[in-house]
XYZ file of C-alpha atoms in Angstrom:
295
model
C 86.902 100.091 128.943
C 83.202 100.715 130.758
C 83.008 103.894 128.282
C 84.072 102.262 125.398
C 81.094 99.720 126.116
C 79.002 102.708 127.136
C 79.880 103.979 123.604
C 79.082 101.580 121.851
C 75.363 100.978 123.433
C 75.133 104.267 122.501
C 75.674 103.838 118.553
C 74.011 100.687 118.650
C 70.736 102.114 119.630
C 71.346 105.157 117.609
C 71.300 102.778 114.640
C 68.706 100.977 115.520
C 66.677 104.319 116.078
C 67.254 105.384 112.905
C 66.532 102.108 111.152
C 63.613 102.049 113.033
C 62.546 105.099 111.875
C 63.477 104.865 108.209
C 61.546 101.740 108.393
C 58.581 103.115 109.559
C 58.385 106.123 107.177
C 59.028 103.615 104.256
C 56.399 101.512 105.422
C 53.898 104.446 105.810
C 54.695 105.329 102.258
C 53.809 101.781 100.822
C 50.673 101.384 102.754
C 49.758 105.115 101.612
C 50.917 104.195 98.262
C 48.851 105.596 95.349
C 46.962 102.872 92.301
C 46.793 104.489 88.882
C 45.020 102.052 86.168
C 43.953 103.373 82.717
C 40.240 102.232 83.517
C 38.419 100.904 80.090
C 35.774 103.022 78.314
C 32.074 102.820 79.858
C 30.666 101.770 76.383
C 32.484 98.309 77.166
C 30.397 97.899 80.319
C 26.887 99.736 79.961
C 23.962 99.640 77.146
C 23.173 103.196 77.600
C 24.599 106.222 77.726
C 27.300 107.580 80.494
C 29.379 110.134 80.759
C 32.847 110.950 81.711
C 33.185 113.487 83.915
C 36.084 115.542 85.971
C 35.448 116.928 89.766
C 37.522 118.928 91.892
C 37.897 118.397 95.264
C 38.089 120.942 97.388
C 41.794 120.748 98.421
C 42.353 120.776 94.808
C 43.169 117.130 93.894
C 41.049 116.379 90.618
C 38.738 113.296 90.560
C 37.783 111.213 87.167
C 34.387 109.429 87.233
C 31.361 108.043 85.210
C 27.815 109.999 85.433
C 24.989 107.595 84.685
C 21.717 109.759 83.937
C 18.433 108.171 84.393
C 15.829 110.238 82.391
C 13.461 111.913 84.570
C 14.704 110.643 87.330
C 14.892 112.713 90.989
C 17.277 110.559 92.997
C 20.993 109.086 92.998
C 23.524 107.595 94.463
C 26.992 107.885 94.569
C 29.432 104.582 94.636
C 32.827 104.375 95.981
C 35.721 102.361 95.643
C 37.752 100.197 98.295
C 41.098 100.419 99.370
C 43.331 100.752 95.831
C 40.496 99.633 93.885
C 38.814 102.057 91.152
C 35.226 102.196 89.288
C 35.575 98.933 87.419
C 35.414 97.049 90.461
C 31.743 98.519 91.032
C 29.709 97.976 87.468
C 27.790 95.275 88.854
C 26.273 97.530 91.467
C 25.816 100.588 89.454
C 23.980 98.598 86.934
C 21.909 97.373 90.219
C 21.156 100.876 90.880
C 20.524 101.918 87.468
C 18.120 99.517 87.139
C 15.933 100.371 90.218
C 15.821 103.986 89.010
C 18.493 106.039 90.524
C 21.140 108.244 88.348
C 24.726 106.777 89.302
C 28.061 108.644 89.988
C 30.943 106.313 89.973
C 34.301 108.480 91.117
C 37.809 106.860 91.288
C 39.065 108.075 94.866
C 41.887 110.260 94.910
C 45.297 108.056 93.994
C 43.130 105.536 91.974
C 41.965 104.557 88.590
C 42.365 107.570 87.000
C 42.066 110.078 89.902
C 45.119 112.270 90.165
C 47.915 110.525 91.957
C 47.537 111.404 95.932
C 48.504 109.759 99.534
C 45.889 107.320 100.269
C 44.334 108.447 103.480
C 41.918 105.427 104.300
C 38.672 107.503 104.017
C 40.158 111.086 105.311
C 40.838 113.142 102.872
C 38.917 110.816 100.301
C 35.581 112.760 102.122
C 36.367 115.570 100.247
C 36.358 114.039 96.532
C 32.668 112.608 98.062
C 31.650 115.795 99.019
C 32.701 116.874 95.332
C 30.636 114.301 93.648
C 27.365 115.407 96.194
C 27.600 119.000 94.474
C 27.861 117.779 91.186
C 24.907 115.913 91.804
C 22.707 118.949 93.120
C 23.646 121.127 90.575
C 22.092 118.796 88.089
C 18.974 119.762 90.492
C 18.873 116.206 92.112
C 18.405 116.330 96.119
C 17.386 112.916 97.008
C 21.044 111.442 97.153
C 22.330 108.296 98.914
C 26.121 106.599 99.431
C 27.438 103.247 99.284
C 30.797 102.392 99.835
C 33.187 99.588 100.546
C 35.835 98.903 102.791
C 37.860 103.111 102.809
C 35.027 103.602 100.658
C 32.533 102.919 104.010
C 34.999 104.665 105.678
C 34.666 107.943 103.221
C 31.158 107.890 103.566
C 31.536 108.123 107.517
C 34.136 110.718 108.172
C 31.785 113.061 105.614
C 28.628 112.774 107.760
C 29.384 115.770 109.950
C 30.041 118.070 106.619
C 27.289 116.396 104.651
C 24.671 115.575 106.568
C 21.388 114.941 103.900
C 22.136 111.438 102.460
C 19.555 109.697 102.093
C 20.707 106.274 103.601
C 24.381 104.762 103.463
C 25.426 101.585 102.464
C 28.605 100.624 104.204
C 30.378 97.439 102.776
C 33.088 95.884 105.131
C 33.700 99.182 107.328
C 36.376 99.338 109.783
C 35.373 100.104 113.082
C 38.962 102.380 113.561
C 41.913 102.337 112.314
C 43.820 101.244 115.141
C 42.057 97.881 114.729
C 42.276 97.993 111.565
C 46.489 97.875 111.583
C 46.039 95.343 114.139
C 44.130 92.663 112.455
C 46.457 93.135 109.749
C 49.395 92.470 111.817
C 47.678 89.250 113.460
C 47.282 88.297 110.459
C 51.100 87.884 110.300
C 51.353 86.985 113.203
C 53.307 90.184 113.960
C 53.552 91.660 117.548
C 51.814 95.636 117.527
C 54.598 97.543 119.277
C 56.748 97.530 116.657
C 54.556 99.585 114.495
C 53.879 102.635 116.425
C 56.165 104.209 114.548
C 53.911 103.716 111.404
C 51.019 105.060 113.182
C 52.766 108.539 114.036
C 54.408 109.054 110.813
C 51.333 107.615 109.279
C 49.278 110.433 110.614
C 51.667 113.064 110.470
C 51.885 111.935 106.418
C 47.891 112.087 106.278
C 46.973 114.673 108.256
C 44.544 113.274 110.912
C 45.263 111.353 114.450
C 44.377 107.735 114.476
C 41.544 108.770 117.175
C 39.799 110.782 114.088
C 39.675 107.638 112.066
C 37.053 105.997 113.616
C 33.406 105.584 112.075
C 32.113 104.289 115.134
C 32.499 107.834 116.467
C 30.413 108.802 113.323
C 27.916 106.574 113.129
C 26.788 107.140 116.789
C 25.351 110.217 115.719
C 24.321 109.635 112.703
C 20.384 109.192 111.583
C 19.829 108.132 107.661
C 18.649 104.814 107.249
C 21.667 102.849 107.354
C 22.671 99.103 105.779
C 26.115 97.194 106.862
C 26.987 94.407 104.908
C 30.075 92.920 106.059
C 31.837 89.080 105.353
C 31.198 86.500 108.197
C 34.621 85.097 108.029
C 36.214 88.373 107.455
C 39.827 88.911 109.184
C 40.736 92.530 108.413
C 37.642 93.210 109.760
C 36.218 90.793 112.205
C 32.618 89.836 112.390
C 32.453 91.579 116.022
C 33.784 94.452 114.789
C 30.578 94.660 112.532
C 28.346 93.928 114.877
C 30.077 96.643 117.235
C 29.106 99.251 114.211
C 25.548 98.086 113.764
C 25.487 98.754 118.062
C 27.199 102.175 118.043
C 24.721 103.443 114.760
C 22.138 106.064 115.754
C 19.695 105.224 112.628
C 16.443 104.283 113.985
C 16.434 102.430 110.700
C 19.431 100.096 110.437
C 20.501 96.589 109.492
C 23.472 93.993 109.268
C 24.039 91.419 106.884
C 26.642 88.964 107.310
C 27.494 86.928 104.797
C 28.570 83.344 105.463
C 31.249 82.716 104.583
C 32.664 85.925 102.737
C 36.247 87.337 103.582
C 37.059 91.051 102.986
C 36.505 90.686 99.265
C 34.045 92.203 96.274
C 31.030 90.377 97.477
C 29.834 90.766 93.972
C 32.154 88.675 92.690
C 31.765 84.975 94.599
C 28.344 86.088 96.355
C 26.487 87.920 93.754
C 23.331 86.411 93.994
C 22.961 87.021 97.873
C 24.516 90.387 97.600
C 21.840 91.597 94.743
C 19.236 90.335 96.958
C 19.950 92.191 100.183
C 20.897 95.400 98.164
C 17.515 95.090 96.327
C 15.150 94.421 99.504
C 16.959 97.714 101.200
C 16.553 100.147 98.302
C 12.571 98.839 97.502
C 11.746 99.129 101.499
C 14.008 102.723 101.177
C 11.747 103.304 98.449
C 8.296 102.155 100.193
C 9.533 103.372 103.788
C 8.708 100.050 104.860
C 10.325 99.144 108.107
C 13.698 97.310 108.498
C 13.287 93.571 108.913
């Protein structure tokens, strides 16, 4: 009788081991999950001319993007999506750029837009298609180049800093501090206890390539020295306001600042704080411009 009992513990937990870990791996592969969209032509969004261009990062993975020249102009900047977003999300601030000057390169991240279809590695792997779009930009014989990105865009821009040193400044848009908190705030969102998902995690970084302790840009930015702006969402809960303020800390840049904005969630602040946005974005590149000090 005890072994019976004993037996059937034994299956129990078997099963539940195994759904367990088919639940995990099938929840790794929706939160990894690629975002194809047939993006509209440029001409719909832009009065002047822009290309469409193809790079290759360097694990192979080809990356679709727009080039905006600027005639005579020696500087540009490089814009990157969030998390299963693409380029159309980002006209507003490439026309921003545009019009104080710089050449724009707006790439869909790998497994977005119209990127080739790839696991979504929250910022990883995504360096390399960033690192792409930097060489296309020197070989056009431009070396005055700068970075903004939001959300695993931010992200992208942080994990490349020990490959590409020479931005000019970064613009980091609702960064995560790491990714552990990240998953968490999620979860508590939901209400959802964290044990449950450490399951995700490991197969999570066995899928991507890269331990959750390397996806961290508060390990990057504390040794990192370009001029750097955060502008994160005051009421934000994937990533909390102290979370921000954490990043701003840990930064190296002698020339730094944080914006919060009141109010804002983890959202395109272009789209319901436009006004406030443009200005902040507009003071940073003039005093980046003037090498004015940071207010």
């Amino acid at each position: 009788m005890r072994s019976k009992i004993l037996k059937r513990i034994s299956w129990g937990l078997l099963l539940i081991g195994l759904l367990w870990g088919t639940g995990s791996y099938l929840a790794s592969v929706f939160s990894t999950r690629s975002a194809p969209a047939e993006i509209a032509s440029a001409h719909k969004h832009f009065d002047f001319p822009v290309e469409e261009i193809s790079l290759r990062a360097q694990d192979g993975v080809h990356i679709q993007a727009w080039w905006l020249p600027n005639p005579s102009s020696t500087r540009a900047l490089i814009l990157l999506n969030g998390l299963r977003g693409n380029r159309s999300g980002l006209i507003q601030r490439a026309r921003l750029y545009h019009a104080e000057g710089y050449c724009v390169l707006l790439p869909d991240l790998r497994g977005t837009g119209e990127s080739e279809r790839s696991v979504i590695t929250f910022g990883w792997k995504e360096r390399w298609d960033l690192m792409a779009a930097v060489e296309f930009i020197r070989q056009k014989g431009i070396q005055r180049i700068a970075a903004h990105g939001l959300s695993l865009g931010a992200a992208t821009i942080c994990y490349s800093l020990p490959e590409e040193p020479g931005f000019e400044y970064i613009v980091l848009e609702s960064c995560y501090d790491n990714i552990q908190q990240a998953l968490n705030n999620r979860l508590d969102m939901f209400g959802l206890p964290h044990w449950p998902f450490i399951g995700l995690q490991k197969i999570t970084e066995w899928r991507i390539g890269a331990k959750a302790e390397q996806l961290a840009p508060e390990k990057y930015l504390a040794t990192h020295q370009a001029p750097t702006l955060l502008i994160a969402g005051e009421a934000e809960l994937k990533v909390r306001k102290e979370e921000s303020e954490k990043l701003y800390r840990q930064c190296a840049a002698k020339q730094k600042k944080l914006h919060l904005i009141e109010g804002a969630k983890h959202e395109n602040f272009m789209t319901r704080f436009a006004e406030e946005t443009t200005q902040v974005l507009q003071q940073w590149i003039r005093q980046m411009e003037a090498q004015e000090p940071i207010d």
